[in-house]
Amino acid sequence: MSAIELLYGQRSGDTVGLNATTLDLSSRGEVSLPAVEIHYCLFELPMAHMLPRLPESLHPSIPAILGITVWRCSAGPLGPFSLAWIGLACRTGIKPRHFIHSAFCDNEEVGRWFKSRYGFPCQTALVHSLETYDRIHSRVELEGTPILDLETHRLQPLVGLGAMVKYSPPLNPARLENGVALVQMEATFEFMRVARGVPHAPTYAAAALGDDSLRPVYAVSGTFAVANIGLHPPRFSLSPRLPAEQGGAKKI
Amino acid sequence: MEFGLIYELSTPRPFTRETQKAVYENAIAQVVVAEQMGFSSVWCVEHHFLEEYSHSSCPEMFLTAVARETSKIRVGFGIATCVPSFHHPIRWAEKAAFLDILSGGRVEFGTGRSSTWNELGGFDSVVDDTKKTWDEYIRVIPKMWMNERFGYQGQYHTMPERNVLPKPWQKPHPPMWVAVTTNGTELDAADRGMGALILSISDVERNVPRIAAYRERIKHCNPVGAFVNDQIAIANWMYCHPDGALAKQRGEELVSTFGYMAGQTVEVSEAYPASNYTALGLLGTLRADPTAPGDQKPISSGLCFGNPATIIDTCKRWEAAGADQLVFMIQAREHLPQADILESLRLFGREVMPHFSQQRRPRAVNG
């Protein structure tokens, strides 16, 4: 009888989160963000590019998928901000997650908050997102240079029960009491409006976006949603070395 | 109550030709034993690109091989994907009829539409249209079987009048089914006079309302074929062993293995939000709490793992709930040795089957 031998990431857990921030666990409350505009695009990429980047405790999704998320929040307790992050679709056990390798926020203080609460590796950058009649366009500019242009065209509204997007929770390396762990951001979404279209990334400066070997190749879907978001404090941590199904997941 | 088997043909890495062949050959050998023990059907899925989880891209070939090694067991498409980029409806009518002849009239024709991005994306399918294409296919395929010549102008395919050949052995045509994973699809089956092949593996009690709803709804159906197939088959797992604790442990290993393989695939709802894929598919039902990373979903009480007495009890509960057939998955990724699988089948046949009438409930003749 064979043990379960499935596909895992090939990156040594020892190399994950070397520069990770220490998580601030003092703030345990929920945070509500009203009417956030969410631009979320998925692309396939070669599995051979993904596996070496994924920690050994995570399973890849098959096919390999790169996810780009941009939030534009105009009001709420954190103040106005735009936040973008990029990650790889993966699995903790059998559950879908995105392992994040870069994040950008246009509000330095809010960026620090996402970093200390959820481990997002936030850099301060200009992050724009704009809905026009023909497209959603998001941009990240670092030190005056556009490093990401993300567009979704041919948008169709999703209505009724279909007016929703299943976002995979982001997973970030962060430093906890016992060392580096992967921490997920859990959120609930109350959708007001959802549309789906075809994504395109005319500018993708891979190195500046966190990993020179990862580039979007094949468009899967682009969505634009307006939703009230409830952000929950982190509940679980996962070892970058030991898979969840082997005891690597722990409650915080 | 009848019993059958359903195959995903999951395959362990590395994908050598020897491993692949062993998976197919072992499955065929299992069906031969199953027929000897009184199992009445074998079903085979159609999946593409699902590494480890299912290397069953050509179910008609597997079923043909099975049919030539057996004489009584019915051979079921579980399912034939009714999506234009995968198959033209003419091809399904031809393949099913061909197999029906080669098997001496043993085909059960299950239909469906796929639920993974792996497959729909891989074939560059129009994801939003899969329910619609399925509805068109299931209405024209029986006509291709029954009419000497047939032509139609549909939304997705159009064909001038042709004689689709061969015609099936069974008259007027093989029974038609639809795979049911999401709640509500059993009503789609009932409305169309089709059997429901329920693949969302769960507790008996959770299926009681949907079985009752199906039974009520099908009384007023408008059948897509020449007759109503008012049958409910429930996909399940089975491992039978005199040591009940060992059987349960091995069963949990099978389910866990299956879950991890399935978990790596990308469901449509994860990748491509669409109004026709709002509910969790089969894979999603395996994920207990979407926010907790490490927990295991408890094994459903409706699964047939245990000693014969335990399994008899479970099957009786399914029978009382209104299921006509239980179709078992018995292996995952060659996790259990072939000899143990065969012995489990033999034990089930010797000690469980005699407690159930193998008389097939007659199908309704028309709508």
mmCIF file of C-alpha atoms in Angstrom, chain B:
data_model
loop_
_atom_site.group_PDB
_atom_site.id
_atom_site.type_symbol
_atom_site.label_atom_id
_atom_site.label_comp_id
_atom_site.label_asym_id
_atom_site.label_seq_id
_atom_site.Cartn_x
_atom_site.Cartn_y
_atom_site.Cartn_z
ATOM 1 C CA MET B 1 -31.424 -2.532 -5.057
ATOM 2 C CA GLU B 2 -28.715 -3.105 -7.617
ATOM 3 C CA PHE B 3 -24.988 -2.593 -7.277
ATOM 4 C CA GLY B 4 -22.444 -1.315 -9.736
ATOM 5 C CA LEU B 5 -18.939 0.077 -10.011
ATOM 6 C CA ILE B 6 -17.778 3.450 -11.279
ATOM 7 C CA TYR B 7 -14.274 4.133 -12.505
ATOM 8 C CA GLU B 8 -12.202 7.307 -12.583
ATOM 9 C CA LEU B 9 -9.092 5.298 -13.549
ATOM 10 C CA SER B 10 -6.915 7.373 -11.258
ATOM 11 C CA THR B 11 -3.249 6.778 -11.788
ATOM 12 C CA PRO B 12 -0.251 7.265 -9.491
ATOM 13 C CA ARG B 13 2.808 9.203 -10.498
ATOM 14 C CA PRO B 14 5.136 8.651 -12.248
ATOM 15 C CA PHE B 15 2.969 8.182 -15.306
ATOM 16 C CA THR B 16 4.861 5.344 -16.924
ATOM 17 C CA ARG B 17 3.241 3.266 -19.627
ATOM 18 C CA GLU B 18 3.449 0.239 -17.334
ATOM 19 C CA THR B 19 1.623 2.049 -14.533
ATOM 20 C CA GLN B 20 -1.010 3.306 -16.908
ATOM 21 C CA LYS B 21 -1.571 -0.119 -18.372
ATOM 22 C CA ALA B 22 -1.779 -1.677 -14.923
ATOM 23 C CA VAL B 23 -4.521 0.757 -13.888
ATOM 24 C CA TYR B 24 -6.621 -0.144 -16.917
ATOM 25 C CA GLU B 25 -5.983 -3.877 -16.687
ATOM 26 C CA ASN B 26 -6.657 -4.006 -12.962
ATOM 27 C CA ALA B 27 -9.935 -2.203 -13.438
ATOM 28 C CA ILE B 28 -11.024 -4.612 -16.176
ATOM 29 C CA ALA B 29 -10.108 -7.586 -13.979
ATOM 30 C CA GLN B 30 -12.157 -6.075 -11.152
ATOM 31 C CA VAL B 31 -15.196 -5.763 -13.400
ATOM 32 C CA VAL B 32 -14.879 -9.407 -14.451
ATOM 33 C CA VAL B 33 -14.953 -10.461 -10.800
ATOM 34 C CA ALA B 34 -17.753 -8.004 -10.062
ATOM 35 C CA GLU B 35 -19.896 -9.555 -12.774
ATOM 36 C CA GLN B 36 -19.266 -13.014 -11.356
ATOM 37 C CA MET B 37 -20.399 -11.766 -7.958
ATOM 38 C CA GLY B 38 -23.621 -10.265 -9.281
ATOM 39 C CA PHE B 39 -22.837 -6.594 -9.807
ATOM 40 C CA SER B 40 -25.143 -5.309 -12.491
ATOM 41 C CA SER B 41 -23.377 -2.272 -13.955
ATOM 42 C CA VAL B 42 -20.031 -0.630 -14.533
ATOM 43 C CA TRP B 43 -19.754 3.072 -15.253
ATOM 44 C CA CYS B 44 -16.785 4.995 -16.539
ATOM 45 C CA VAL B 45 -16.223 8.734 -16.305
ATOM 46 C CA GLU B 46 -14.957 10.989 -19.055
ATOM 47 C CA HIS B 47 -12.218 13.316 -17.855
ATOM 48 C CA HIS B 48 -9.355 15.074 -19.567
ATOM 49 C CA PHE B 49 -6.104 16.559 -18.252
ATOM 50 C CA LEU B 50 -6.861 15.580 -14.629
ATOM 51 C CA GLU B 51 -3.441 14.362 -13.550
ATOM 52 C CA GLU B 52 -3.597 11.405 -11.181
ATOM 53 C CA TYR B 53 -7.283 12.021 -10.440
ATOM 54 C CA SER B 54 -8.628 10.507 -13.645
ATOM 55 C CA HIS B 55 -6.870 9.158 -16.724
ATOM 56 C CA SER B 56 -10.189 8.228 -18.267
ATOM 57 C CA SER B 57 -10.325 10.305 -21.401
ATOM 58 C CA CYS B 58 -11.914 7.582 -23.574
ATOM 59 C CA PRO B 59 -14.617 5.865 -21.539
ATOM 60 C CA GLU B 60 -16.061 4.209 -24.630
ATOM 61 C CA MET B 61 -12.801 2.338 -25.114
ATOM 62 C CA PHE B 62 -12.672 1.152 -21.531
ATOM 63 C CA LEU B 63 -16.302 0.106 -21.673
ATOM 64 C CA THR B 64 -15.757 -1.735 -24.947
ATOM 65 C CA ALA B 65 -12.860 -3.654 -23.433
ATOM 66 C CA VAL B 66 -15.031 -4.476 -20.428
ATOM 67 C CA ALA B 67 -17.929 -5.514 -22.608
ATOM 68 C CA ARG B 68 -15.785 -7.997 -24.503
ATOM 69 C CA GLU B 69 -14.589 -9.585 -21.241
ATOM 70 C CA THR B 70 -18.076 -9.900 -19.754
ATOM 71 C CA SER B 71 -21.533 -10.999 -20.828
ATOM 72 C CA LYS B 72 -24.138 -9.542 -18.491
ATOM 73 C CA ILE B 73 -22.914 -6.464 -16.690
ATOM 74 C CA ARG B 74 -24.285 -3.240 -18.119
ATOM 75 C CA VAL B 75 -21.792 -0.671 -19.370
ATOM 76 C CA GLY B 76 -22.492 2.958 -18.545
ATOM 77 C CA PHE B 77 -21.105 6.239 -19.787
ATOM 78 C CA GLY B 78 -20.622 8.132 -16.557
ATOM 79 C CA ILE B 79 -20.675 10.527 -18.325
ATOM 80 C CA ALA B 80 -20.532 11.471 -22.017
ATOM 81 C CA THR B 81 -19.633 15.157 -22.055
ATOM 82 C CA CYS B 82 -22.163 17.141 -24.072
ATOM 83 C CA VAL B 83 -19.983 20.131 -24.898
ATOM 84 C CA PRO B 84 -19.275 20.995 -28.552
ATOM 85 C CA SER B 85 -15.538 21.484 -28.170
ATOM 86 C CA PHE B 86 -15.274 17.977 -26.669
ATOM 87 C CA HIS B 87 -17.631 16.014 -28.922
ATOM 88 C CA HIS B 88 -20.171 16.457 -31.663
ATOM 89 C CA PRO B 89 -23.542 14.901 -30.735
ATOM 90 C CA ILE B 90 -23.350 12.678 -33.822
ATOM 91 C CA ARG B 91 -20.161 11.146 -32.460
ATOM 92 C CA TRP B 92 -21.824 10.289 -29.165
ATOM 93 C CA ALA B 93 -24.788 8.737 -30.943
ATOM 94 C CA GLU B 94 -22.401 6.661 -33.060
ATOM 95 C CA LYS B 95 -20.111 5.572 -30.242
ATOM 96 C CA ALA B 96 -22.908 4.608 -27.879
ATOM 97 C CA ALA B 97 -24.730 2.663 -30.590
ATOM 98 C CA PHE B 98 -21.518 0.914 -31.647
ATOM 99 C CA LEU B 99 -20.834 -0.148 -28.065
ATOM 100 C CA ASP B 100 -24.447 -1.188 -27.633
ATOM 101 C CA ILE B 101 -24.045 -3.628 -30.510
ATOM 102 C CA LEU B 102 -20.676 -4.940 -29.373
ATOM 103 C CA SER B 103 -22.017 -5.426 -25.837
ATOM 104 C CA GLY B 104 -25.263 -7.055 -26.927
ATOM 105 C CA GLY B 105 -27.453 -4.199 -25.737
ATOM 106 C CA ARG B 106 -25.882 -3.309 -22.396
ATOM 107 C CA VAL B 107 -25.298 0.446 -22.722
ATOM 108 C CA GLU B 108 -26.497 2.994 -20.172
ATOM 109 C CA PHE B 109 -25.997 6.445 -21.658
ATOM 110 C CA GLY B 110 -25.048 8.966 -18.973
ATOM 111 C CA THR B 111 -24.650 12.585 -19.980
ATOM 112 C CA GLY B 112 -23.152 15.706 -18.455
ATOM 113 C CA ARG B 113 -21.168 18.864 -19.091
ATOM 114 C CA SER B 114 -17.866 18.929 -17.098
ATOM 115 C CA SER B 115 -17.133 21.126 -14.112
ATOM 116 C CA THR B 116 -13.416 21.843 -14.221
ATOM 117 C CA TRP B 117 -11.413 24.637 -15.747
ATOM 118 C CA ASN B 118 -8.787 22.017 -16.588
ATOM 119 C CA GLU B 119 -11.168 20.499 -19.098
ATOM 120 C CA LEU B 120 -13.347 23.364 -20.276
ATOM 121 C CA GLY B 121 -10.356 25.687 -20.489
ATOM 122 C CA GLY B 122 -8.235 22.985 -22.120
ATOM 123 C CA PHE B 123 -10.777 22.529 -24.888
ATOM 124 C CA ASP B 124 -11.359 26.285 -25.193
ATOM 125 C CA SER B 125 -15.032 25.676 -24.434
ATOM 126 C CA VAL B 126 -17.705 28.322 -24.062
ATOM 127 C CA VAL B 127 -18.199 27.847 -20.337
ATOM 128 C CA ASP B 128 -21.422 29.838 -20.159
ATOM 129 C CA ASP B 129 -23.162 27.558 -22.646
ATOM 130 C CA THR B 130 -22.627 24.095 -21.187
ATOM 131 C CA LYS B 131 -26.120 23.696 -19.728
ATOM 132 C CA LYS B 132 -27.610 24.804 -23.019
ATOM 133 C CA THR B 133 -25.483 22.511 -25.149
ATOM 134 C CA TRP B 134 -26.270 19.586 -22.853
ATOM 135 C CA ASP B 135 -29.980 20.245 -23.353
ATOM 136 C CA GLU B 136 -29.579 20.281 -27.117
ATOM 137 C CA TYR B 137 -27.508 17.083 -27.184
ATOM 138 C CA ILE B 138 -29.848 15.016 -25.048
ATOM 139 C CA ARG B 139 -32.782 15.854 -27.290
ATOM 140 C CA VAL B 140 -31.132 15.090 -30.633
ATOM 141 C CA ILE B 141 -29.111 11.991 -29.762
ATOM 142 C CA PRO B 142 -32.187 9.750 -29.194
ATOM 143 C CA LYS B 143 -33.579 10.929 -32.513
ATOM 144 C CA MET B 144 -30.315 10.000 -34.253
ATOM 145 C CA TRP B 145 -30.714 6.536 -32.764
ATOM 146 C CA MET B 146 -34.389 6.068 -33.592
ATOM 147 C CA ASN B 147 -34.917 7.843 -36.905
ATOM 148 C CA GLU B 148 -33.668 6.235 -40.068
ATOM 149 C CA ARG B 149 -32.601 9.640 -41.257
ATOM 150 C CA PHE B 150 -32.361 12.733 -39.144
ATOM 151 C CA GLY B 151 -31.371 16.337 -39.581
ATOM 152 C CA TYR B 152 -31.805 19.408 -37.423
ATOM 153 C CA GLN B 153 -30.960 23.049 -37.005
ATOM 154 C CA GLY B 154 -29.937 23.702 -33.450
ATOM 155 C CA GLN B 155 -28.337 26.540 -31.545
ATOM 156 C CA TYR B 156 -24.992 24.778 -31.377
ATOM 157 C CA HIS B 157 -24.978 22.304 -34.238
ATOM 158 C CA THR B 158 -26.826 21.968 -37.473
ATOM 159 C CA MET B 159 -26.850 18.916 -39.710
ATOM 160 C CA PRO B 160 -28.593 18.153 -42.961
ATOM 161 C CA GLU B 161 -30.506 14.900 -43.051
ATOM 162 C CA ARG B 162 -28.223 11.912 -42.586
ATOM 163 C CA ASN B 163 -28.527 8.325 -41.492
ATOM 164 C CA VAL B 164 -26.485 8.160 -38.275
ATOM 165 C CA LEU B 165 -25.033 4.664 -38.110
ATOM 166 C CA PRO B 166 -25.047 2.200 -36.555
ATOM 167 C CA LYS B 167 -28.340 2.142 -34.706
ATOM 168 C CA PRO B 168 -28.234 0.799 -31.156
ATOM 169 C CA TRP B 169 -29.030 -2.812 -30.269
ATOM 170 C CA GLN B 170 -31.522 -1.820 -27.588
ATOM 171 C CA LYS B 171 -34.871 -0.702 -28.914
ATOM 172 C CA PRO B 172 -35.951 2.001 -28.922
ATOM 173 C CA HIS B 173 -32.579 3.120 -27.501
ATOM 174 C CA PRO B 174 -30.291 2.802 -24.446
ATOM 175 C CA PRO B 175 -31.534 4.321 -21.168
ATOM 176 C CA MET B 176 -30.488 7.939 -20.694
ATOM 177 C CA TRP B 177 -29.068 9.472 -17.547
ATOM 178 C CA VAL B 178 -27.585 12.702 -16.339
ATOM 179 C CA ALA B 179 -24.804 13.156 -13.803
ATOM 180 C CA VAL B 180 -26.020 15.061 -10.762
ATOM 181 C CA THR B 181 -23.499 16.897 -8.626
ATOM 182 C CA THR B 182 -25.197 20.139 -7.734
ATOM 183 C CA ASN B 183 -28.538 20.450 -6.022
ATOM 184 C CA GLY B 184 -31.286 20.938 -8.548
ATOM 185 C CA THR B 185 -29.794 18.901 -11.364
ATOM 186 C CA GLU B 186 -31.846 15.936 -10.179
ATOM 187 C CA LEU B 187 -34.881 18.024 -11.107
ATOM 188 C CA ASP B 188 -33.390 18.686 -14.538
ATOM 189 C CA ALA B 189 -33.111 14.906 -14.884
ATOM 190 C CA ALA B 190 -36.678 14.370 -13.732
ATOM 191 C CA ASP B 191 -38.132 17.016 -16.045
ATOM 192 C CA ARG B 192 -36.508 15.276 -19.001
ATOM 193 C CA GLY B 193 -37.424 11.739 -17.971
ATOM 194 C CA MET B 194 -33.808 10.781 -17.403
ATOM 195 C CA GLY B 195 -32.154 8.708 -14.726
ATOM 196 C CA ALA B 196 -30.226 10.602 -12.061
ATOM 197 C CA LEU B 197 -26.644 9.461 -11.515
ATOM 198 C CA ILE B 198 -25.992 11.268 -8.246
ATOM 199 C CA LEU B 199 -22.279 11.897 -7.830
ATOM 200 C CA SER B 200 -22.268 14.191 -4.810
ATOM 201 C CA ILE B 201 -21.123 11.662 -2.290
ATOM 202 C CA SER B 202 -22.757 12.389 1.028
ATOM 203 C CA ASP B 203 -24.927 11.084 3.828
ATOM 204 C CA VAL B 204 -28.077 9.100 3.180
ATOM 205 C CA GLU B 205 -30.257 11.583 4.994
ATOM 206 C CA ARG B 206 -29.099 14.540 2.889
ATOM 207 C CA ASN B 207 -30.211 12.714 -0.248
ATOM 208 C CA VAL B 208 -33.693 11.784 0.967
ATOM 209 C CA PRO B 209 -35.299 15.130 -0.007
ATOM 210 C CA ARG B 210 -33.673 15.227 -3.448
ATOM 211 C CA ILE B 211 -34.690 11.639 -4.188
ATOM 212 C CA ALA B 212 -38.256 12.413 -3.108
ATOM 213 C CA ALA B 213 -38.281 15.570 -5.216
ATOM 214 C CA TYR B 214 -37.023 13.613 -8.222
ATOM 215 C CA ARG B 215 -39.710 10.944 -7.799
ATOM 216 C CA GLU B 216 -42.453 13.531 -7.592
ATOM 217 C CA ARG B 217 -41.198 15.641 -10.467
ATOM 218 C CA ILE B 218 -40.670 12.812 -12.932
ATOM 219 C CA LYS B 219 -44.360 11.921 -12.760
ATOM 220 C CA HIS B 220 -44.979 14.954 -14.935
ATOM 221 C CA CYS B 221 -41.926 14.816 -17.175
ATOM 222 C CA ASN B 222 -41.505 15.469 -20.853
ATOM 223 C CA PRO B 223 -39.034 12.721 -21.790
ATOM 224 C CA VAL B 224 -36.237 13.520 -24.204
ATOM 225 C CA GLY B 225 -36.149 9.934 -25.413
ATOM 226 C CA ALA B 226 -38.773 7.354 -26.231
ATOM 227 C CA PHE B 227 -39.268 6.320 -22.633
ATOM 228 C CA VAL B 228 -38.853 7.501 -19.072
ATOM 229 C CA ASN B 229 -35.854 6.180 -17.183
ATOM 230 C CA ASP B 230 -36.952 6.874 -13.623
ATOM 231 C CA GLN B 231 -33.905 5.401 -11.935
ATOM 232 C CA ILE B 232 -31.647 6.837 -9.278
ATOM 233 C CA ALA B 233 -28.092 5.617 -8.998
ATOM 234 C CA ILE B 234 -25.935 6.913 -6.165
ATOM 235 C CA ALA B 235 -22.162 7.021 -6.464
ATOM 236 C CA ASN B 236 -20.546 5.720 -3.309
ATOM 237 C CA TRP B 237 -17.389 4.141 -1.986
ATOM 238 C CA MET B 238 -16.999 0.529 -0.914
ATOM 239 C CA TYR B 239 -14.391 -1.505 0.879
ATOM 240 C CA CYS B 240 -15.585 -4.667 2.557
ATOM 241 C CA HIS B 241 -13.458 -6.674 4.966
ATOM 242 C CA PRO B 242 -14.244 -9.012 7.878
ATOM 243 C CA ASP B 243 -12.343 -6.628 10.152
ATOM 244 C CA GLY B 244 -14.665 -3.628 10.184
ATOM 245 C CA ALA B 245 -12.128 -1.273 11.741
ATOM 246 C CA LEU B 246 -9.550 -2.134 9.117
ATOM 247 C CA ALA B 247 -12.132 -1.679 6.368
ATOM 248 C CA LYS B 248 -13.029 1.734 7.704
ATOM 249 C CA GLN B 249 -9.391 2.760 7.954
ATOM 250 C CA ARG B 250 -8.694 1.671 4.397
ATOM 251 C CA GLY B 251 -11.839 3.360 3.229
ATOM 252 C CA GLU B 252 -10.752 6.604 4.795
ATOM 253 C CA GLU B 253 -7.431 6.253 3.028
ATOM 254 C CA LEU B 254 -9.228 5.851 -0.286
ATOM 255 C CA VAL B 255 -11.404 8.893 0.281
ATOM 256 C CA SER B 256 -8.452 10.943 1.459
ATOM 257 C CA THR B 257 -6.367 9.915 -1.551
ATOM 258 C CA PHE B 258 -9.243 10.773 -3.842
ATOM 259 C CA GLY B 259 -9.731 14.116 -2.113
ATOM 260 C CA TYR B 260 -6.135 15.216 -2.499
ATOM 261 C CA MET B 261 -6.079 14.248 -6.145
ATOM 262 C CA ALA B 262 -9.346 16.019 -6.779
ATOM 263 C CA GLY B 263 -8.275 19.025 -4.753
ATOM 264 C CA GLN B 264 -5.487 19.916 -7.143
ATOM 265 C CA THR B 265 -7.791 20.334 -10.092
ATOM 266 C CA VAL B 266 -9.359 23.726 -10.727
ATOM 267 C CA GLU B 267 -13.119 23.852 -10.571
ATOM 268 C CA VAL B 268 -14.848 26.233 -12.946
ATOM 269 C CA SER B 269 -16.194 28.248 -10.025
ATOM 270 C CA GLU B 270 -12.647 28.891 -8.780
ATOM 271 C CA ALA B 271 -11.344 30.167 -12.104
ATOM 272 C CA TYR B 272 -14.187 31.428 -14.197
ATOM 273 C CA PRO B 273 -17.225 32.886 -12.399
ATOM 274 C CA ALA B 274 -20.315 31.921 -14.350
ATOM 275 C CA SER B 275 -24.004 31.806 -13.603
ATOM 276 C CA ASN B 276 -24.236 28.159 -14.635
ATOM 277 C CA TYR B 277 -21.518 27.083 -12.182
ATOM 278 C CA THR B 278 -22.546 28.716 -8.926
ATOM 279 C CA ALA B 279 -22.696 25.634 -6.729
ATOM 280 C CA LEU B 280 -19.767 23.554 -5.607
ATOM 281 C CA GLY B 281 -19.179 20.614 -7.874
ATOM 282 C CA LEU B 282 -18.084 17.174 -6.806
ATOM 283 C CA LEU B 283 -14.642 18.427 -5.865
ATOM 284 C CA GLY B 284 -16.031 21.235 -3.763
ATOM 285 C CA THR B 285 -18.099 18.842 -1.734
ATOM 286 C CA LEU B 286 -14.865 17.277 -0.579
ATOM 287 C CA ARG B 287 -13.731 20.541 0.967
ATOM 288 C CA ALA B 288 -15.196 20.791 4.443
ATOM 289 C CA ASP B 289 -14.428 24.277 5.721
ATOM 290 C CA PRO B 290 -13.097 26.614 3.064
ATOM 291 C CA THR B 291 -11.254 28.714 5.601
ATOM 292 C CA ALA B 292 -9.503 26.077 7.690
ATOM 293 C CA PRO B 293 -6.368 24.775 6.038
ATOM 294 C CA GLY B 294 -5.645 21.505 7.745
ATOM 295 C CA ASP B 295 -8.839 19.876 8.859
ATOM 296 C CA GLN B 296 -10.187 16.720 7.314
ATOM 297 C CA LYS B 297 -13.766 16.375 6.284
ATOM 298 C CA PRO B 298 -15.435 13.655 8.362
ATOM 299 C CA ILE B 299 -16.167 10.521 6.400
ATOM 300 C CA SER B 300 -19.814 10.447 5.361
ATOM 301 C CA SER B 301 -21.987 7.928 7.177
ATOM 302 C CA GLY B 302 -23.452 6.890 3.840
ATOM 303 C CA LEU B 303 -20.252 5.302 2.566
ATOM 304 C CA CYS B 304 -19.930 1.531 2.455
ATOM 305 C CA PHE B 305 -16.797 0.879 4.457
ATOM 306 C CA GLY B 306 -16.880 -1.882 7.019
ATOM 307 C CA ASN B 307 -17.627 -5.524 7.570
ATOM 308 C CA PRO B 308 -20.547 -7.092 5.710
ATOM 309 C CA ALA B 309 -23.030 -6.408 8.510
ATOM 310 C CA THR B 310 -22.183 -2.716 8.588
ATOM 311 C CA ILE B 311 -22.387 -2.425 4.812
ATOM 312 C CA ILE B 312 -25.713 -4.259 4.711
ATOM 313 C CA ASP B 313 -27.062 -1.718 7.172
ATOM 314 C CA THR B 314 -25.782 1.219 5.116
ATOM 315 C CA CYS B 315 -27.149 -0.203 1.865
ATOM 316 C CA LYS B 316 -30.527 -0.812 3.521
ATOM 317 C CA ARG B 317 -30.636 2.855 4.491
ATOM 318 C CA TRP B 318 -29.949 3.853 0.897
ATOM 319 C CA GLU B 319 -32.622 1.455 -0.280
ATOM 320 C CA ALA B 320 -35.122 2.925 2.166
ATOM 321 C CA ALA B 321 -34.197 6.393 0.925
ATOM 322 C CA GLY B 322 -35.275 5.371 -2.583
ATOM 323 C CA ALA B 323 -32.012 4.649 -4.373
ATOM 324 C CA ASP B 324 -32.268 2.055 -7.149
ATOM 325 C CA GLN B 325 -28.549 1.478 -7.502
ATOM 326 C CA LEU B 326 -25.373 2.090 -5.555
ATOM 327 C CA VAL B 327 -22.366 2.428 -7.825
ATOM 328 C CA PHE B 328 -19.100 2.081 -5.993
ATOM 329 C CA MET B 329 -15.676 3.531 -6.344
ATOM 330 C CA ILE B 330 -13.381 0.843 -4.998
ATOM 331 C CA GLN B 331 -9.883 2.111 -5.705
ATOM 332 C CA ALA B 332 -7.997 5.399 -5.801
ATOM 333 C CA ARG B 333 -4.642 5.836 -7.415
ATOM 334 C CA GLU B 334 -3.923 2.103 -6.940
ATOM 335 C CA HIS B 335 -3.692 2.810 -3.223
ATOM 336 C CA LEU B 336 -4.896 -0.650 -2.194
ATOM 337 C CA PRO B 337 -3.392 -3.877 -3.563
ATOM 338 C CA GLN B 338 -5.380 -5.459 -6.370
ATOM 339 C CA ALA B 339 -5.772 -8.716 -4.446
ATOM 340 C CA ASP B 340 -7.433 -6.849 -1.572
ATOM 341 C CA ILE B 341 -9.818 -5.074 -3.918
ATOM 342 C CA LEU B 342 -10.825 -8.345 -5.530
ATOM 343 C CA GLU B 343 -11.344 -9.972 -2.159
ATOM 344 C CA SER B 344 -13.480 -7.026 -1.062
ATOM 345 C CA LEU B 345 -15.663 -7.498 -4.146
ATOM 346 C CA ARG B 346 -15.991 -11.223 -3.491
ATOM 347 C CA LEU B 347 -16.886 -10.699 0.164
ATOM 348 C CA PHE B 348 -19.475 -8.099 -0.791
ATOM 349 C CA GLY B 349 -20.938 -10.469 -3.351
ATOM 350 C CA ARG B 350 -21.054 -13.428 -0.980
ATOM 351 C CA GLU B 351 -22.316 -11.754 2.156
ATOM 352 C CA VAL B 352 -23.961 -8.436 1.275
ATOM 353 C CA MET B 353 -25.725 -8.998 -2.040
ATOM 354 C CA PRO B 354 -27.925 -11.883 -0.883
ATOM 355 C CA HIS B 355 -29.669 -9.430 1.453
ATOM 356 C CA PHE B 356 -30.957 -7.420 -1.490
ATOM 357 C CA SER B 357 -33.268 -8.254 -4.318
ATOM 358 C CA GLN B 358 -31.406 -7.999 -7.597
ATOM 359 C CA GLN B 359 -34.661 -7.560 -9.429
ATOM 360 C CA ARG B 360 -34.500 -4.351 -11.414
ATOM 361 C CA ARG B 361 -37.459 -2.114 -10.793
ATOM 362 C CA PRO B 362 -39.254 -1.810 -14.141
ATOM 363 C CA ARG B 363 -38.710 1.483 -15.901
ATOM 364 C CA ALA B 364 -41.685 3.593 -16.802
ATOM 365 C CA VAL B 365 -42.506 2.994 -20.443
ATOM 366 C CA ASN B 366 -43.469 6.484 -21.431
ATOM 367 C CA GLY B 367 -44.082 9.903 -20.063
#
